[in-house]
Amino acid sequence: MWCRLAAMKEHYFEDLKVGDRFKSEALHVTEKQLIEFAHKFDPQMFHLSRKKAERTIFKGLVASGWHTAAMTMRLFVQTLNFAEAAIGLGVDELRWPREVRPGDALTVETEIVDLRPSRSRPGYGIIRLRNITTNQRGEIVQTMLASAMVPKR
């Protein structure tokens, strides 16, 4: 079942079912954002300088995988709009099969793959989710399998 959850209302554990899928709006990646993130968190030449990046395996400027993960998180959070937020419990799989470049427009598709009540925190449930981030051409730029704790009503 495909859903589009805009930031119109907060969502709780009880609002989700295994198999639910959600698609985000697009987020446009600029060269300035890419370079600023790299300067702060991943200062490798293929993230910092267009000219130097042209001489690398990427043949041009590319986003850090960690920047891709951060943008994915933003889109995931905005789309599912959990009440009181989702508390990340861990990522079991994180892959970057294709690079993100300036000018790309990213979207995230989230699938709920498992749900269970929290044993240690009765006011919360544990969700297992799969995020697939794609660019404007539908090419997969990141996949992630993760778990999060979300509030119950």
mmCIF file with all atom_site columns, C-alpha atoms in Angstrom:
data_model
loop_
_atom_site.group_PDB
_atom_site.id
_atom_site.type_symbol
_atom_site.label_atom_id
_atom_site.label_alt_id
_atom_site.label_comp_id
_atom_site.label_asym_id
_atom_site.label_entity_id
_atom_site.label_seq_id
_atom_site.pdbx_PDB_ins_code
_atom_site.Cartn_x
_atom_site.Cartn_y
_atom_site.Cartn_z
_atom_site.occupancy
_atom_site.B_iso_or_equiv
_atom_site.pdbx_formal_charge
_atom_site.auth_seq_id
_atom_site.auth_comp_id
_atom_site.auth_asym_id
_atom_site.auth_atom_id
_atom_site.pdbx_PDB_model_num
ATOM 1   C CA . MET A 1 1   ? 0.000  0.000  0.000   1.00 0.00 ? 1   MET A CA 1
ATOM 2   C CA . TRP A 1 2   ? 1.484  3.368  -1.043  1.00 0.00 ? 2   TRP A CA 1
ATOM 3   C CA . CYS A 1 3   ? 0.896  6.371  1.169   1.00 0.00 ? 3   CYS A CA 1
ATOM 4   C CA . ARG A 1 4   ? 1.947  9.974  0.960   1.00 0.00 ? 4   ARG A CA 1
ATOM 5   C CA . LEU A 1 5   ? 2.206  11.509 4.393   1.00 0.00 ? 5   LEU A CA 1
ATOM 6   C CA . ALA A 1 6   ? 2.752  15.218 4.278   1.00 0.00 ? 6   ALA A CA 1
ATOM 7   C CA . ALA A 1 7   ? 3.611  17.101 7.430   1.00 0.00 ? 7   ALA A CA 1
ATOM 8   C CA . MET A 1 8   ? -0.100 17.638 8.023   1.00 0.00 ? 8   MET A CA 1
ATOM 9   C CA . LYS A 1 9   ? -0.459 15.500 11.147  1.00 0.00 ? 9   LYS A CA 1
ATOM 10  C CA . GLU A 1 10  ? 1.760  13.629 13.529  1.00 0.00 ? 10  GLU A CA 1
ATOM 11  C CA . HIS A 1 11  ? 1.954  9.876  13.197  1.00 0.00 ? 11  HIS A CA 1
ATOM 12  C CA . TYR A 1 12  ? 2.211  7.204  15.855  1.00 0.00 ? 12  TYR A CA 1
ATOM 13  C CA . PHE A 1 13  ? 3.183  3.536  15.968  1.00 0.00 ? 13  PHE A CA 1
ATOM 14  C CA . GLU A 1 14  ? -0.461 2.480  15.660  1.00 0.00 ? 14  GLU A CA 1
ATOM 15  C CA . ASP A 1 15  ? -0.788 4.341  12.343  1.00 0.00 ? 15  ASP A CA 1
ATOM 16  C CA . LEU A 1 16  ? 1.657  1.966  10.622  1.00 0.00 ? 16  LEU A CA 1
ATOM 17  C CA . LYS A 1 17  ? 1.316  -1.502 9.124   1.00 0.00 ? 17  LYS A CA 1
ATOM 18  C CA . VAL A 1 18  ? 3.894  -3.877 7.713   1.00 0.00 ? 18  VAL A CA 1
ATOM 19  C CA . GLY A 1 19  ? 4.057  -3.244 3.983   1.00 0.00 ? 19  GLY A CA 1
ATOM 20  C CA . ASP A 1 20  ? 3.141  0.451  4.180   1.00 0.00 ? 20  ASP A CA 1
ATOM 21  C CA . ARG A 1 21  ? 5.213  2.536  1.760   1.00 0.00 ? 21  ARG A CA 1
ATOM 22  C CA . PHE A 1 22  ? 5.786  6.258  1.780   1.00 0.00 ? 22  PHE A CA 1
ATOM 23  C CA . LYS A 1 23  ? 7.399  8.524  -0.797  1.00 0.00 ? 23  LYS A CA 1
ATOM 24  C CA . SER A 1 24  ? 8.993  11.865 -0.001  1.00 0.00 ? 24  SER A CA 1
ATOM 25  C CA . GLU A 1 25  ? 8.993  15.087 -1.900  1.00 0.00 ? 25  GLU A CA 1
ATOM 26  C CA . ALA A 1 26  ? 12.175 15.882 -3.851  1.00 0.00 ? 26  ALA A CA 1
ATOM 27  C CA . LEU A 1 27  ? 15.214 17.541 -2.308  1.00 0.00 ? 27  LEU A CA 1
ATOM 28  C CA . HIS A 1 28  ? 17.496 19.387 -4.727  1.00 0.00 ? 28  HIS A CA 1
ATOM 29  C CA . VAL A 1 29  ? 21.239 19.102 -4.137  1.00 0.00 ? 29  VAL A CA 1
ATOM 30  C CA . THR A 1 30  ? 23.385 22.160 -4.808  1.00 0.00 ? 30  THR A CA 1
ATOM 31  C CA . GLU A 1 31  ? 27.120 22.338 -5.344  1.00 0.00 ? 31  GLU A CA 1
ATOM 32  C CA . LYS A 1 32  ? 27.401 24.799 -2.459  1.00 0.00 ? 32  LYS A CA 1
ATOM 33  C CA . GLN A 1 33  ? 25.656 22.432 -0.007  1.00 0.00 ? 33  GLN A CA 1
ATOM 34  C CA . LEU A 1 34  ? 27.789 19.516 -1.137  1.00 0.00 ? 34  LEU A CA 1
ATOM 35  C CA . ILE A 1 35  ? 31.067 21.430 -0.637  1.00 0.00 ? 35  ILE A CA 1
ATOM 36  C CA . GLU A 1 36  ? 29.983 22.965 2.694   1.00 0.00 ? 36  GLU A CA 1
ATOM 37  C CA . PHE A 1 37  ? 29.094 19.538 4.103   1.00 0.00 ? 37  PHE A CA 1
ATOM 38  C CA . ALA A 1 38  ? 32.402 18.108 2.893   1.00 0.00 ? 38  ALA A CA 1
ATOM 39  C CA . HIS A 1 39  ? 34.424 20.923 4.469   1.00 0.00 ? 39  HIS A CA 1
ATOM 40  C CA . LYS A 1 40  ? 32.788 20.203 7.821   1.00 0.00 ? 40  LYS A CA 1
ATOM 41  C CA . PHE A 1 41  ? 32.524 16.403 7.794   1.00 0.00 ? 41  PHE A CA 1
ATOM 42  C CA . ASP A 1 42  ? 34.272 14.621 4.889   1.00 0.00 ? 42  ASP A CA 1
ATOM 43  C CA . PRO A 1 43  ? 37.114 16.752 3.471   1.00 0.00 ? 43  PRO A CA 1
ATOM 44  C CA . GLN A 1 44  ? 38.156 14.564 0.555   1.00 0.00 ? 44  GLN A CA 1
ATOM 45  C CA . MET A 1 45  ? 39.094 16.225 -2.733  1.00 0.00 ? 45  MET A CA 1
ATOM 46  C CA . PHE A 1 46  ? 36.262 14.684 -4.786  1.00 0.00 ? 46  PHE A CA 1
ATOM 47  C CA . HIS A 1 47  ? 33.803 16.373 -2.398  1.00 0.00 ? 47  HIS A CA 1
ATOM 48  C CA . LEU A 1 48  ? 35.613 19.712 -2.153  1.00 0.00 ? 48  LEU A CA 1
ATOM 49  C CA . SER A 1 49  ? 36.870 20.809 -5.569  1.00 0.00 ? 49  SER A CA 1
ATOM 50  C CA . ARG A 1 50  ? 35.214 20.413 -8.945  1.00 0.00 ? 50  ARG A CA 1
ATOM 51  C CA . LYS A 1 51  ? 38.562 20.751 -10.707 1.00 0.00 ? 51  LYS A CA 1
ATOM 52  C CA . LYS A 1 52  ? 40.352 18.148 -8.567  1.00 0.00 ? 52  LYS A CA 1
ATOM 53  C CA . ALA A 1 53  ? 37.311 15.841 -8.630  1.00 0.00 ? 53  ALA A CA 1
ATOM 54  C CA . GLU A 1 54  ? 37.470 15.711 -12.437 1.00 0.00 ? 54  GLU A CA 1
ATOM 55  C CA . ARG A 1 55  ? 40.774 13.810 -12.124 1.00 0.00 ? 55  ARG A CA 1
ATOM 56  C CA . THR A 1 56  ? 39.322 11.115 -9.843  1.00 0.00 ? 56  THR A CA 1
ATOM 57  C CA . ILE A 1 57  ? 37.374 7.925  -10.441 1.00 0.00 ? 57  ILE A CA 1
ATOM 58  C CA . PHE A 1 58  ? 34.178 10.023 -10.234 1.00 0.00 ? 58  PHE A CA 1
ATOM 59  C CA . LYS A 1 59  ? 35.160 12.410 -13.071 1.00 0.00 ? 59  LYS A CA 1
ATOM 60  C CA . GLY A 1 60  ? 33.459 15.241 -11.209 1.00 0.00 ? 60  GLY A CA 1
ATOM 61  C CA . LEU A 1 61  ? 32.250 16.566 -7.878  1.00 0.00 ? 61  LEU A CA 1
ATOM 62  C CA . VAL A 1 62  ? 30.199 14.116 -5.780  1.00 0.00 ? 62  VAL A CA 1
ATOM 63  C CA . ALA A 1 63  ? 28.450 14.227 -2.419  1.00 0.00 ? 63  ALA A CA 1
ATOM 64  C CA . SER A 1 64  ? 29.848 12.431 0.579   1.00 0.00 ? 64  SER A CA 1
ATOM 65  C CA . GLY A 1 65  ? 27.923 9.251  1.351   1.00 0.00 ? 65  GLY A CA 1
ATOM 66  C CA . TRP A 1 66  ? 27.371 10.712 4.807   1.00 0.00 ? 66  TRP A CA 1
ATOM 67  C CA . HIS A 1 67  ? 25.774 13.779 3.212   1.00 0.00 ? 67  HIS A CA 1
ATOM 68  C CA . THR A 1 68  ? 23.518 11.458 1.210   1.00 0.00 ? 68  THR A CA 1
ATOM 69  C CA . ALA A 1 69  ? 22.574 9.701  4.458   1.00 0.00 ? 69  ALA A CA 1
ATOM 70  C CA . ALA A 1 70  ? 21.838 13.044 6.147   1.00 0.00 ? 70  ALA A CA 1
ATOM 71  C CA . MET A 1 71  ? 19.637 14.196 3.250   1.00 0.00 ? 71  MET A CA 1
ATOM 72  C CA . THR A 1 72  ? 17.849 10.837 3.327   1.00 0.00 ? 72  THR A CA 1
ATOM 73  C CA . MET A 1 73  ? 17.194 11.291 7.047   1.00 0.00 ? 73  MET A CA 1
ATOM 74  C CA . ARG A 1 74  ? 15.707 14.730 6.450   1.00 0.00 ? 74  ARG A CA 1
ATOM 75  C CA . LEU A 1 75  ? 13.344 13.411 3.768   1.00 0.00 ? 75  LEU A CA 1
ATOM 76  C CA . PHE A 1 76  ? 12.370 10.361 5.858   1.00 0.00 ? 76  PHE A CA 1
ATOM 77  C CA . VAL A 1 77  ? 11.590 12.484 8.936   1.00 0.00 ? 77  VAL A CA 1
ATOM 78  C CA . GLN A 1 78  ? 9.635  15.092 6.966   1.00 0.00 ? 78  GLN A CA 1
ATOM 79  C CA . THR A 1 79  ? 7.594  12.432 5.181   1.00 0.00 ? 79  THR A CA 1
ATOM 80  C CA . LEU A 1 80  ? 6.616  10.241 8.130   1.00 0.00 ? 80  LEU A CA 1
ATOM 81  C CA . ASN A 1 81  ? 6.351  13.150 10.617  1.00 0.00 ? 81  ASN A CA 1
ATOM 82  C CA . PHE A 1 82  ? 6.394  11.054 13.791  1.00 0.00 ? 82  PHE A CA 1
ATOM 83  C CA . ALA A 1 83  ? 4.923  12.522 16.950  1.00 0.00 ? 83  ALA A CA 1
ATOM 84  C CA . GLU A 1 84  ? 7.783  13.278 19.339  1.00 0.00 ? 84  GLU A CA 1
ATOM 85  C CA . ALA A 1 85  ? 10.236 12.066 16.633  1.00 0.00 ? 85  ALA A CA 1
ATOM 86  C CA . ALA A 1 86  ? 11.692 8.675  15.777  1.00 0.00 ? 86  ALA A CA 1
ATOM 87  C CA . ILE A 1 87  ? 14.632 7.524  17.865  1.00 0.00 ? 87  ILE A CA 1
ATOM 88  C CA . GLY A 1 88  ? 17.178 5.696  15.770  1.00 0.00 ? 88  GLY A CA 1
ATOM 89  C CA . LEU A 1 89  ? 18.212 2.332  17.179  1.00 0.00 ? 89  LEU A CA 1
ATOM 90  C CA . GLY A 1 90  ? 20.692 1.361  14.503  1.00 0.00 ? 90  GLY A CA 1
ATOM 91  C CA . VAL A 1 91  ? 21.380 0.775  10.866  1.00 0.00 ? 91  VAL A CA 1
ATOM 92  C CA . ASP A 1 92  ? 22.019 -2.795 9.766   1.00 0.00 ? 92  ASP A CA 1
ATOM 93  C CA . GLU A 1 93  ? 22.734 -2.039 6.137   1.00 0.00 ? 93  GLU A CA 1
ATOM 94  C CA . LEU A 1 94  ? 23.829 1.156  4.429   1.00 0.00 ? 94  LEU A CA 1
ATOM 95  C CA . ARG A 1 95  ? 24.905 1.146  0.771   1.00 0.00 ? 95  ARG A CA 1
ATOM 96  C CA . TRP A 1 96  ? 25.757 3.835  -1.771  1.00 0.00 ? 96  TRP A CA 1
ATOM 97  C CA . PRO A 1 97  ? 25.538 2.110  -5.174  1.00 0.00 ? 97  PRO A CA 1
ATOM 98  C CA . ARG A 1 98  ? 25.733 5.386  -7.137  1.00 0.00 ? 98  ARG A CA 1
ATOM 99  C CA . GLU A 1 99  ? 27.083 8.823  -6.384  1.00 0.00 ? 99  GLU A CA 1
ATOM 100 C CA . VAL A 1 100 ? 25.041 11.974 -5.820  1.00 0.00 ? 100 VAL A CA 1
ATOM 101 C CA . ARG A 1 101 ? 26.069 15.008 -7.874  1.00 0.00 ? 101 ARG A CA 1
ATOM 102 C CA . PRO A 1 102 ? 25.234 18.710 -7.763  1.00 0.00 ? 102 PRO A CA 1
ATOM 103 C CA . GLY A 1 103 ? 21.910 19.285 -9.477  1.00 0.00 ? 103 GLY A CA 1
ATOM 104 C CA . ASP A 1 104 ? 20.447 15.921 -8.474  1.00 0.00 ? 104 ASP A CA 1
ATOM 105 C CA . ALA A 1 105 ? 16.952 15.800 -6.983  1.00 0.00 ? 105 ALA A CA 1
ATOM 106 C CA . LEU A 1 106 ? 16.624 13.082 -4.345  1.00 0.00 ? 106 LEU A CA 1
ATOM 107 C CA . THR A 1 107 ? 13.509 11.295 -3.154  1.00 0.00 ? 107 THR A CA 1
ATOM 108 C CA . VAL A 1 108 ? 13.175 8.607  -0.503  1.00 0.00 ? 108 VAL A CA 1
ATOM 109 C CA . GLU A 1 109 ? 10.818 5.652  -0.541  1.00 0.00 ? 109 GLU A CA 1
ATOM 110 C CA . THR A 1 110 ? 10.294 4.117  2.889   1.00 0.00 ? 110 THR A CA 1
ATOM 111 C CA . GLU A 1 111 ? 8.811  0.676  3.463   1.00 0.00 ? 111 GLU A CA 1
ATOM 112 C CA . ILE A 1 112 ? 7.776  -0.583 6.896   1.00 0.00 ? 112 ILE A CA 1
ATOM 113 C CA . VAL A 1 113 ? 9.152  -4.127 7.039   1.00 0.00 ? 113 VAL A CA 1
ATOM 114 C CA . ASP A 1 114 ? 8.414  -5.025 10.670  1.00 0.00 ? 114 ASP A CA 1
ATOM 115 C CA . LEU A 1 115 ? 6.599  -3.651 13.728  1.00 0.00 ? 115 LEU A CA 1
ATOM 116 C CA . ARG A 1 116 ? 6.575  -4.721 17.353  1.00 0.00 ? 116 ARG A CA 1
ATOM 117 C CA . PRO A 1 117 ? 5.784  -3.146 20.705  1.00 0.00 ? 117 PRO A CA 1
ATOM 118 C CA . SER A 1 118 ? 8.864  -2.159 22.712  1.00 0.00 ? 118 SER A CA 1
ATOM 119 C CA . ARG A 1 119 ? 9.499  -4.593 25.575  1.00 0.00 ? 119 ARG A CA 1
ATOM 120 C CA . SER A 1 120 ? 11.442 -2.082 27.671  1.00 0.00 ? 120 SER A CA 1
ATOM 121 C CA . ARG A 1 121 ? 9.410  1.079  26.945  1.00 0.00 ? 121 ARG A CA 1
ATOM 122 C CA . PRO A 1 122 ? 5.648  0.397  26.896  1.00 0.00 ? 122 PRO A CA 1
ATOM 123 C CA . GLY A 1 123 ? 4.812  3.822  25.405  1.00 0.00 ? 123 GLY A CA 1
ATOM 124 C CA . TYR A 1 124 ? 6.790  3.019  22.253  1.00 0.00 ? 124 TYR A CA 1
ATOM 125 C CA . GLY A 1 125 ? 6.924  0.623  19.362  1.00 0.00 ? 125 GLY A CA 1
ATOM 126 C CA . ILE A 1 126 ? 9.883  -0.569 17.316  1.00 0.00 ? 126 ILE A CA 1
ATOM 127 C CA . ILE A 1 127 ? 9.733  -0.262 13.550  1.00 0.00 ? 127 ILE A CA 1
ATOM 128 C CA . ARG A 1 128 ? 12.078 -1.821 11.048  1.00 0.00 ? 128 ARG A CA 1
ATOM 129 C CA . LEU A 1 129 ? 12.256 0.102  7.805   1.00 0.00 ? 129 LEU A CA 1
ATOM 130 C CA . ARG A 1 130 ? 13.905 0.084  4.430   1.00 0.00 ? 130 ARG A CA 1
ATOM 131 C CA . ASN A 1 131 ? 14.752 3.409  2.799   1.00 0.00 ? 131 ASN A CA 1
ATOM 132 C CA . ILE A 1 132 ? 15.648 3.618  -0.867  1.00 0.00 ? 132 ILE A CA 1
ATOM 133 C CA . THR A 1 133 ? 16.950 6.982  -2.040  1.00 0.00 ? 133 THR A CA 1
ATOM 134 C CA . THR A 1 134 ? 16.847 7.723  -5.765  1.00 0.00 ? 134 THR A CA 1
ATOM 135 C CA . ASN A 1 135 ? 17.837 10.603 -8.000  1.00 0.00 ? 135 ASN A CA 1
ATOM 136 C CA . GLN A 1 136 ? 15.687 12.315 -10.622 1.00 0.00 ? 136 GLN A CA 1
ATOM 137 C CA . ARG A 1 137 ? 16.481 9.540  -13.133 1.00 0.00 ? 137 ARG A CA 1
ATOM 138 C CA . GLY A 1 138 ? 15.228 6.845  -10.760 1.00 0.00 ? 138 GLY A CA 1
ATOM 139 C CA . GLU A 1 139 ? 18.762 5.600  -10.116 1.00 0.00 ? 139 GLU A CA 1
ATOM 140 C CA . ILE A 1 140 ? 19.331 4.239  -6.612  1.00 0.00 ? 140 ILE A CA 1
ATOM 141 C CA . VAL A 1 141 ? 21.910 6.316  -4.732  1.00 0.00 ? 141 VAL A CA 1
ATOM 142 C CA . GLN A 1 142 ? 21.420 4.823  -1.255  1.00 0.00 ? 142 GLN A CA 1
ATOM 143 C CA . THR A 1 143 ? 19.743 1.880  0.427   1.00 0.00 ? 143 THR A CA 1
ATOM 144 C CA . MET A 1 144 ? 19.325 1.505  4.155   1.00 0.00 ? 144 MET A CA 1
ATOM 145 C CA . LEU A 1 145 ? 17.788 -1.048 6.498   1.00 0.00 ? 145 LEU A CA 1
ATOM 146 C CA . ALA A 1 146 ? 17.288 0.375  9.980   1.00 0.00 ? 146 ALA A CA 1
ATOM 147 C CA . SER A 1 147 ? 15.308 0.221  13.222  1.00 0.00 ? 147 SER A CA 1
ATOM 148 C CA . ALA A 1 148 ? 13.704 3.067  15.141  1.00 0.00 ? 148 ALA A CA 1
ATOM 149 C CA . MET A 1 149 ? 11.598 3.544  18.245  1.00 0.00 ? 149 MET A CA 1
ATOM 150 C CA . VAL A 1 150 ? 8.425  5.576  17.707  1.00 0.00 ? 150 VAL A CA 1
ATOM 151 C CA . PRO A 1 151 ? 5.789  6.707  20.208  1.00 0.00 ? 151 PRO A CA 1
ATOM 152 C CA . LYS A 1 152 ? 2.447  5.041  20.728  1.00 0.00 ? 152 LYS A CA 1
ATOM 153 C CA . ARG A 1 153 ? -0.699 7.093  21.290  1.00 0.00 ? 153 ARG A CA 1
#
